[in-house]
Amino acid sequence: MRTIGLIGGMSFESSAVYYRMINEMVRERCGGLSSAELLMHSVNFEDIVAMQKAGDWDGAARRLGDVALKLQIAGAECILICTNTMHLIADRVAARISVPLIHIIDETAASLKAAGRKRPLLLATRYTMEHGFYADRMKNLGVEIVVPEAEDRTVVHDIIFNELCAGKVLDSSRQKLMQIIEREKAKGADSIILGCTEICLILDPDNLPLPGFDTTAIHAEAAVGFSIGDERKQKAA
């Protein structure tokens, strides 16, 4: 079993979901009391949010790059950035390390293509929906995403930062998100990307008007596959 390195804390609410999911997946696949070999460095999200608001993506890249390198030195054999938004700087983080960085956009695009989905609606932070890095990488991987209208993007962003990242899950906000989904479904969206690692706290991807793709679960699945894939093949042989 190879060691997974997690850059967490953005927010710690979703990092806890990563930890639980990865360990549950390992136990399910390996049996008994199996759990994951992993390391997590949880950053102070307040510092990262300040960089986001200031547009200091260079500073954020240096910060997360330092963390990734520390995880590698500590024994991590792959790295995950446990947030969609900070994949804006993923290539710069990956350049600091010699172990693989498992990219959340790449893994999500592969899941969408495998399911034959061609027009997914992206629900995420404003940075992820508007900065272009997500749409551009998806397009290069053969997936054309759509995003909500400007007013709805503000609603989604505020629910994420003001509520979910603070541990608040409100039925009224769930209803707002469902209304946004219905509007975009009427315009031709054929699936939903839960493109913020906290959104799985409020929306069940299996209980939506369109097929849902939870990026947190997809990312965790990829990490587990990396960690135990070779080991399982060897045991089977």
Tab-separated table of C-alpha atoms in Angstrom:
chain	number	residue	atom	x	y	z
A	1	MET	CA	0.000	0.000	0.000
A	2	ARG	CA	1.468	3.322	-1.086
A	3	THR	CA	1.197	6.379	1.165
A	4	ILE	CA	-1.254	9.130	0.196
A	5	GLY	CA	-0.367	12.746	0.978
A	6	LEU	CA	-3.271	15.147	1.546
A	7	ILE	CA	-3.033	18.937	1.541
A	8	GLY	CA	-6.089	19.727	3.650
A	9	GLY	CA	-7.717	22.470	5.662
A	10	MET	CA	-9.395	24.217	2.712
A	11	SER	CA	-11.785	23.819	4.468
A	12	PHE	CA	-11.306	21.293	7.240
A	13	GLU	CA	-14.966	20.356	6.797
A	14	SER	CA	-14.231	18.734	3.439
A	15	SER	CA	-10.821	17.439	4.554
A	16	ALA	CA	-12.629	15.349	7.154
A	17	VAL	CA	-14.770	13.917	4.343
A	18	TYR	CA	-11.636	13.015	2.390
A	19	TYR	CA	-10.174	11.206	5.403
A	20	ARG	CA	-13.363	9.255	6.020
A	21	MET	CA	-13.963	8.368	2.373
A	22	ILE	CA	-10.422	7.197	1.701
A	23	ASN	CA	-10.367	4.983	4.775
A	24	GLU	CA	-13.823	3.560	4.061
A	25	MET	CA	-12.797	2.739	0.496
A	26	VAL	CA	-9.612	0.999	1.653
A	27	ARG	CA	-11.508	-1.028	4.253
A	28	GLU	CA	-14.138	-2.035	1.697
A	29	ARG	CA	-11.558	-3.160	-0.845
A	30	CYS	CA	-8.972	-4.727	1.422
A	31	GLY	CA	-11.282	-6.115	4.100
A	32	GLY	CA	-10.988	-6.604	7.831
A	33	LEU	CA	-9.695	-3.625	9.760
A	34	SER	CA	-7.739	-2.234	6.827
A	35	SER	CA	-7.221	1.519	6.675
A	36	ALA	CA	-5.214	3.873	4.501
A	37	GLU	CA	-1.564	4.750	4.774
A	38	LEU	CA	-1.809	8.516	4.571
A	39	LEU	CA	-0.313	11.792	5.705
A	40	MET	CA	-2.266	15.050	5.973
A	41	HIS	CA	-0.976	18.591	6.335
A	42	SER	CA	-3.904	20.843	7.225
A	43	VAL	CA	-3.265	24.524	6.507
A	44	ASN	CA	-4.900	27.556	8.115
A	45	PHE	CA	-7.739	28.270	5.677
A	46	GLU	CA	-7.991	31.891	6.820
A	47	ASP	CA	-4.526	32.507	5.354
A	48	ILE	CA	-5.455	30.859	2.057
A	49	VAL	CA	-8.735	32.775	1.788
A	50	ALA	CA	-6.852	36.044	2.296
A	51	MET	CA	-4.588	35.122	-0.635
A	52	GLN	CA	-7.607	34.222	-2.774
A	53	LYS	CA	-9.332	37.529	-2.061
A	54	ALA	CA	-6.125	39.453	-2.798
A	55	GLY	CA	-5.514	37.518	-6.006
A	56	ASP	CA	-2.162	36.406	-4.580
A	57	TRP	CA	-2.044	33.111	-6.440
A	58	ASP	CA	1.760	33.219	-6.550
A	59	GLY	CA	1.859	33.310	-2.755
A	60	ALA	CA	-0.681	30.511	-2.566
A	61	ALA	CA	1.384	28.424	-4.983
A	62	ARG	CA	4.491	28.899	-2.853
A	63	ARG	CA	2.574	27.985	0.311
A	64	LEU	CA	0.998	24.817	-1.044
A	65	GLY	CA	4.164	23.899	-2.901
A	66	ASP	CA	6.057	24.017	0.397
A	67	VAL	CA	3.427	21.798	1.992
A	68	ALA	CA	3.517	19.296	-0.873
A	69	LEU	CA	7.288	19.039	-0.617
A	70	LYS	CA	7.096	18.483	3.148
A	71	LEU	CA	4.596	15.689	2.602
A	72	GLN	CA	6.848	14.062	0.023
A	73	ILE	CA	9.848	14.276	2.346
A	74	ALA	CA	7.722	12.726	5.107
A	75	GLY	CA	6.978	9.732	2.865
A	76	ALA	CA	3.951	10.586	0.729
A	77	GLU	CA	4.042	8.761	-2.618
A	78	CYS	CA	1.323	10.875	-4.210
A	79	ILE	CA	-0.195	14.266	-3.397
A	80	LEU	CA	-3.793	15.473	-3.412
A	81	ILE	CA	-4.866	19.097	-3.030
A	82	CYS	CA	-8.138	18.582	-1.160
A	83	THR	CA	-10.028	21.421	-2.808
A	84	ASN	CA	-11.125	22.256	-6.345
A	85	THR	CA	-10.366	25.974	-6.218
A	86	MET	CA	-6.687	25.590	-5.403
A	87	HIS	CA	-6.196	23.452	-8.497
A	88	LEU	CA	-5.852	26.840	-10.152
A	89	ILE	CA	-2.217	26.525	-9.002
A	90	ALA	CA	-1.940	22.734	-9.184
A	91	ASP	CA	0.645	22.718	-11.974
A	92	ARG	CA	2.935	24.963	-9.935
A	93	VAL	CA	2.528	22.752	-6.885
A	94	ALA	CA	3.246	19.657	-8.970
A	95	ALA	CA	6.446	21.280	-10.223
A	96	ARG	CA	7.788	21.342	-6.647
A	97	ILE	CA	7.593	17.574	-6.153
A	98	SER	CA	8.763	14.407	-7.877
A	99	VAL	CA	5.814	12.200	-6.864
A	100	PRO	CA	2.494	12.297	-8.779
A	101	LEU	CA	-0.079	14.980	-8.038
A	102	ILE	CA	-3.495	13.417	-8.564
A	103	HIS	CA	-5.469	16.159	-10.320
A	104	ILE	CA	-9.124	16.542	-9.375
A	105	ILE	CA	-10.138	18.009	-12.750
A	106	ASP	CA	-8.507	15.215	-14.734
A	107	GLU	CA	-10.188	12.535	-12.637
A	108	THR	CA	-13.589	14.249	-12.839
A	109	ALA	CA	-13.321	14.662	-16.610
A	110	ALA	CA	-12.535	10.957	-16.963
A	111	SER	CA	-15.635	10.065	-14.915
A	112	LEU	CA	-17.849	12.357	-16.993
A	113	LYS	CA	-16.549	10.962	-20.283
A	114	ALA	CA	-16.954	7.381	-19.091
A	115	ALA	CA	-20.601	8.164	-18.330
A	116	GLY	CA	-21.136	9.853	-21.706
A	117	ARG	CA	-21.917	13.261	-20.220
A	118	LYS	CA	-21.221	16.174	-22.558
A	119	ARG	CA	-22.690	19.283	-20.913
A	120	PRO	CA	-22.155	19.228	-17.144
A	121	LEU	CA	-23.178	22.097	-14.903
A	122	LEU	CA	-20.354	23.200	-12.596
A	123	LEU	CA	-21.360	24.238	-9.068
A	124	ALA	CA	-18.330	25.654	-7.282
A	125	THR	CA	-16.717	28.738	-5.797
A	126	ARG	CA	-16.633	31.899	-7.863
A	127	TYR	CA	-12.905	31.381	-8.431
A	128	THR	CA	-13.493	27.929	-9.915
A	129	MET	CA	-16.487	28.969	-12.001
A	130	GLU	CA	-15.053	32.240	-13.309
A	131	HIS	CA	-11.244	32.044	-13.530
A	132	GLY	CA	-11.257	29.776	-16.563
A	133	PHE	CA	-8.727	27.208	-15.356
A	134	TYR	CA	-11.422	24.606	-14.718
A	135	ALA	CA	-13.287	25.131	-17.999
A	136	ASP	CA	-10.068	25.266	-20.027
A	137	ARG	CA	-8.645	22.062	-18.585
A	138	MET	CA	-11.981	20.293	-18.971
A	139	LYS	CA	-12.198	21.443	-22.589
A	140	ASN	CA	-8.704	20.140	-23.277
A	141	LEU	CA	-9.871	16.816	-21.867
A	142	GLY	CA	-12.928	16.765	-24.120
A	143	VAL	CA	-15.627	18.096	-21.739
A	144	GLU	CA	-17.536	21.379	-22.209
A	145	ILE	CA	-18.833	22.662	-18.884
A	146	VAL	CA	-21.536	25.240	-18.223
A	147	VAL	CA	-21.843	27.534	-15.217
A	148	PRO	CA	-24.865	29.280	-13.677
A	149	GLU	CA	-25.784	32.869	-14.454
A	150	ALA	CA	-23.940	35.608	-12.532
A	151	GLU	CA	-26.562	36.025	-9.810
A	152	ASP	CA	-26.724	32.283	-9.242
A	153	ARG	CA	-22.915	32.048	-9.152
A	154	THR	CA	-22.970	34.520	-6.261
A	155	VAL	CA	-25.557	32.401	-4.451
A	156	VAL	CA	-23.472	29.235	-4.833
A	157	HIS	CA	-20.236	30.973	-3.780
A	158	ASP	CA	-21.851	32.491	-0.685
A	159	ILE	CA	-23.392	29.190	0.386
A	160	ILE	CA	-19.971	27.537	0.159
A	161	PHE	CA	-17.953	30.163	2.038
A	162	ASN	CA	-20.506	31.556	4.477
A	163	GLU	CA	-22.202	28.276	5.368
A	164	LEU	CA	-20.596	24.989	4.314
A	165	CYS	CA	-17.016	25.991	5.156
A	166	ALA	CA	-18.343	27.085	8.557
A	167	GLY	CA	-20.113	23.767	9.168
A	168	LYS	CA	-23.621	25.086	8.432
A	169	VAL	CA	-25.901	22.962	6.246
A	170	LEU	CA	-29.237	24.721	5.689
A	171	ASP	CA	-32.325	23.288	4.016
A	172	SER	CA	-33.112	26.726	2.586
A	173	SER	CA	-29.749	26.787	0.805
A	174	ARG	CA	-30.266	23.261	-0.490
A	175	GLN	CA	-33.520	24.464	-2.038
A	176	LYS	CA	-31.708	27.394	-3.693
A	177	LEU	CA	-29.145	25.046	-5.203
A	178	MET	CA	-31.856	22.728	-6.476
A	179	GLN	CA	-33.602	25.688	-8.118
A	180	ILE	CA	-30.352	26.641	-9.865
A	181	ILE	CA	-29.964	23.063	-11.082
A	182	GLU	CA	-33.502	23.034	-12.463
A	183	ARG	CA	-32.892	26.300	-14.336
A	184	GLU	CA	-29.728	24.961	-15.939
A	185	LYS	CA	-31.349	21.616	-16.693
A	186	ALA	CA	-33.990	23.497	-18.677
A	187	LYS	CA	-31.170	25.113	-20.684
A	188	GLY	CA	-29.632	21.763	-21.581
A	189	ALA	CA	-27.257	20.724	-18.802
A	190	ASP	CA	-27.008	16.928	-18.737
A	191	SER	CA	-25.212	16.383	-15.420
A	192	ILE	CA	-23.956	18.146	-12.294
A	193	ILE	CA	-20.368	18.557	-11.128
A	194	LEU	CA	-20.237	19.058	-7.372
A	195	GLY	CA	-17.171	21.170	-8.035
A	196	CYS	CA	-16.402	22.244	-4.518
A	197	THR	CA	-15.320	19.643	-1.992
A	198	GLU	CA	-17.882	20.944	0.532
A	199	ILE	CA	-20.933	20.648	-1.745
A	200	CYS	CA	-21.307	16.951	-0.952
A	201	LEU	CA	-22.254	18.101	2.547
A	202	ILE	CA	-25.475	19.647	1.221
A	203	LEU	CA	-26.254	17.814	-2.050
A	204	ASP	CA	-26.465	14.051	-2.523
A	205	PRO	CA	-25.096	13.307	-6.016
A	206	ASP	CA	-27.439	10.315	-6.244
A	207	ASN	CA	-30.524	12.377	-5.454
A	208	LEU	CA	-30.463	15.157	-8.038
A	209	PRO	CA	-32.578	15.934	-11.122
A	210	LEU	CA	-29.501	15.082	-13.229
A	211	PRO	CA	-26.642	12.615	-12.701
A	212	GLY	CA	-24.282	14.014	-10.072
A	213	PHE	CA	-20.489	13.758	-10.029
A	214	ASP	CA	-19.014	14.382	-6.589
A	215	THR	CA	-15.451	15.589	-7.092
A	216	THR	CA	-14.515	14.730	-3.511
A	217	ALA	CA	-15.510	11.081	-3.950
A	218	ILE	CA	-13.919	10.901	-7.407
A	219	HIS	CA	-10.650	12.344	-6.079
A	220	ALA	CA	-10.632	10.011	-3.081
A	221	GLU	CA	-11.317	7.024	-5.342
A	222	ALA	CA	-8.343	7.945	-7.522
A	223	ALA	CA	-6.092	8.202	-4.467
A	224	VAL	CA	-7.152	4.785	-3.215
A	225	GLY	CA	-6.657	3.292	-6.661
A	226	PHE	CA	-3.124	4.678	-6.714
A	227	SER	CA	-2.426	3.449	-3.201
A	228	ILE	CA	-3.653	-0.129	-3.423
A	229	GLY	CA	-4.003	-0.836	-7.143
A	230	ASP	CA	-0.677	-2.578	-7.652
A	231	GLU	CA	-0.906	-4.339	-4.317
A	232	ARG	CA	-4.313	-5.793	-5.163
A	233	LYS	CA	-3.075	-6.998	-8.562
A	234	GLN	CA	-0.118	-8.709	-6.918
A	235	LYS	CA	-2.365	-10.472	-4.389
A	236	ALA	CA	-4.747	-11.571	-7.135
A	237	ALA	CA	-1.844	-13.032	-9.088
